[in-house]
Amino acid sequence: MKRFCRYIRYAGMLLRYALALLIGIFARHTPAYRNLWLFAERGYDAQDNAFFLFQFVRQKHPEIHAAYLIGRECPDYGNIIRLGKAIEPGSFSHYLAFACAKVKISTHIMGYSPHMYLFTMLDSHRLVPGRKVFLQHGILFNHIPTLYYPRIRVNLFVCSAGREYQAILDHYGHPQGVVQPIGLCRYDHLFQEHTEKRQILILPTWRAALRDCSREAFQASAYFHFFDSLLRHPQMAELLEQYHYTLLVQLHPEMQRFAACFSSVHPRIKIQATNTQNVQQLLLESKLLITDYSSIFFDFAYLGKPLAYYAFDEAYFFATHYQRGYFDLEEDGFGPVCRNPDEVLQFIKERLADNMRVPALYRARAKGFFPPRRTDHCSRTVSAIRALL
């Protein structure tokens, strides 16, 4: 029954898309859709590379006809409206904009579409018009065959670091000139003036196997057990009190429905139950990061701050979620790899005692991985898009 309902839903989307393509023959010449650049992340947020590029375009290139895909109920909606035009996801205006847009720009494959999976399939058969720009959500370090050509067909695939660029060239099969080492748009703002808090950030990624599970199944998982054990470790509260720090847990959007499973065990430990916090702001104001395999660790290392990997289920993760890529956490990582709560606590204790300095080994690794710092990623991205057109 669930599969039947999904097919009915897909059929409805395809009918609306076919109608939008037909009307789009005429609509693309009207002021509302002429030469449109359509921006998106996932339809419900504006905090990542697409937002920073949209902001840059609206402020520096008002001659570009730009619109951003985001719902009115989304926390970031106000930030878009202050800059320019917003389009409601799933509306017929969305279908028309998708059909008519001269260029479609997103941090996620088909993030600007009415349905990522369905329209990725259509695009593999060349049924989605316009130029497509993949800004990426972060620096790619795992091996992800779903991003191979021709499974996806993009005209610009943005990457950042030399090793990432080479890995994509070597394995992903995109036509010459598609993959370009331009850098992430959000990096233009990483070194803006900001105030750091006495704050430790825990920011793990999600697990494909837990995406649709029940609350009971989630609480029985190793993912819950290891993070809950870390938060409840008696030494955690002692360290936070001793050094007057706060611990903030920001769950991945795919995991936030399970936030209530983690009960705060101390006033200095806070669980973020929604996606309202700007992740880049959290990185700027935090002094130390604990993650598992989230690529956000690249941003934190780029900022020159200490981090550790809580890799309690590494073999399981790379067997069920992503494949191992060119970057090995033990050999290349920007912090120690911890396998249990005691090791994480030891790392936190050492960094607190050393005034949050990054050990020399990890400073050297970061210096060798990242290109020289620059603040023109948005400008370079706009130039690359214009070259496509």
mmCIF file of N, CA and C in Angstrom, residues 5-19 92 95 114 118-119:
data_model
loop_
_atom_site.group_PDB
_atom_site.id
_atom_site.type_symbol
_atom_site.label_atom_id
_atom_site.label_comp_id
_atom_site.label_asym_id
_atom_site.label_seq_id
_atom_site.Cartn_x
_atom_site.Cartn_y
_atom_site.Cartn_z
ATOM 1 N N CYS A 5 0.949 4.190 -2.891
ATOM 2 C CA CYS A 5 0.761 5.619 -2.600
ATOM 3 C C CYS A 5 1.934 6.438 -3.124
ATOM 4 N N ARG A 6 3.135 5.871 -3.030
ATOM 5 C CA ARG A 6 4.303 6.585 -3.539
ATOM 6 C C ARG A 6 4.220 6.746 -5.053
ATOM 7 N N TYR A 7 3.785 5.696 -5.744
ATOM 8 C CA TYR A 7 3.653 5.770 -7.200
ATOM 9 C C TYR A 7 2.589 6.786 -7.613
ATOM 10 N N ILE A 8 1.507 6.852 -6.853
ATOM 11 C CA ILE A 8 0.465 7.840 -7.150
ATOM 12 C C ILE A 8 1.023 9.249 -6.976
ATOM 13 N N ARG A 9 1.815 9.417 -5.915
ATOM 14 C CA ARG A 9 2.434 10.721 -5.672
ATOM 15 C C ARG A 9 3.384 11.086 -6.810
ATOM 16 N N TYR A 10 4.201 10.130 -7.228
ATOM 17 C CA TYR A 10 5.116 10.376 -8.334
ATOM 18 C C TYR A 10 4.355 10.745 -9.606
ATOM 19 N N ALA A 11 3.271 10.043 -9.857
ATOM 20 C CA ALA A 11 2.479 10.305 -11.059
ATOM 21 C C ALA A 11 1.945 11.735 -11.047
ATOM 22 N N GLY A 12 1.497 12.185 -9.869
ATOM 23 C CA GLY A 12 1.007 13.557 -9.757
ATOM 24 C C GLY A 12 2.110 14.572 -10.031
ATOM 25 N N MET A 13 3.303 14.290 -9.526
ATOM 26 C CA MET A 13 4.434 15.183 -9.767
ATOM 27 C C MET A 13 4.786 15.232 -11.251
ATOM 28 N N LEU A 14 4.764 14.075 -11.895
ATOM 29 C CA LEU A 14 5.110 14.020 -13.311
ATOM 30 C C LEU A 14 4.099 14.771 -14.168
ATOM 31 N N LEU A 15 2.826 14.686 -13.810
ATOM 32 C CA LEU A 15 1.800 15.426 -14.546
ATOM 33 C C LEU A 15 2.006 16.929 -14.399
ATOM 34 N N ARG A 16 2.286 17.382 -13.166
ATOM 35 C CA ARG A 16 2.527 18.812 -12.952
ATOM 36 C C ARG A 16 3.789 19.262 -13.678
ATOM 37 N N TYR A 17 4.797 18.401 -13.693
ATOM 38 C CA TYR A 17 6.035 18.757 -14.380
ATOM 39 C C TYR A 17 5.815 18.850 -15.888
ATOM 40 N N ALA A 18 5.066 17.896 -16.443
ATOM 41 C CA ALA A 18 4.770 17.933 -17.881
ATOM 42 C C ALA A 18 4.016 19.210 -18.247
ATOM 43 N N LEU A 19 3.072 19.587 -17.393
ATOM 44 C CA LEU A 19 2.314 20.824 -17.633
ATOM 45 C C LEU A 19 3.237 22.038 -17.517
ATOM 46 N N PHE A 92 3.012 25.346 -7.831
ATOM 47 C CA PHE A 92 3.164 25.285 -9.283
ATOM 48 C C PHE A 92 4.200 26.302 -9.752
ATOM 49 N N TYR A 95 7.327 24.393 -9.838
ATOM 50 C CA TYR A 95 7.448 23.566 -11.048
ATOM 51 C C TYR A 95 7.814 24.423 -12.256
ATOM 52 N N PRO A 114 11.278 19.418 -7.333
ATOM 53 C CA PRO A 114 10.153 19.056 -6.469
ATOM 54 C C PRO A 114 10.381 17.762 -5.682
ATOM 55 N N LEU A 118 13.216 11.411 -7.638
ATOM 56 C CA LEU A 118 12.473 11.269 -8.892
ATOM 57 C C LEU A 118 13.105 12.086 -10.010
ATOM 58 N N PHE A 119 13.487 13.324 -9.715
ATOM 59 C CA PHE A 119 13.995 14.182 -10.778
ATOM 60 C C PHE A 119 15.463 13.906 -11.100
#
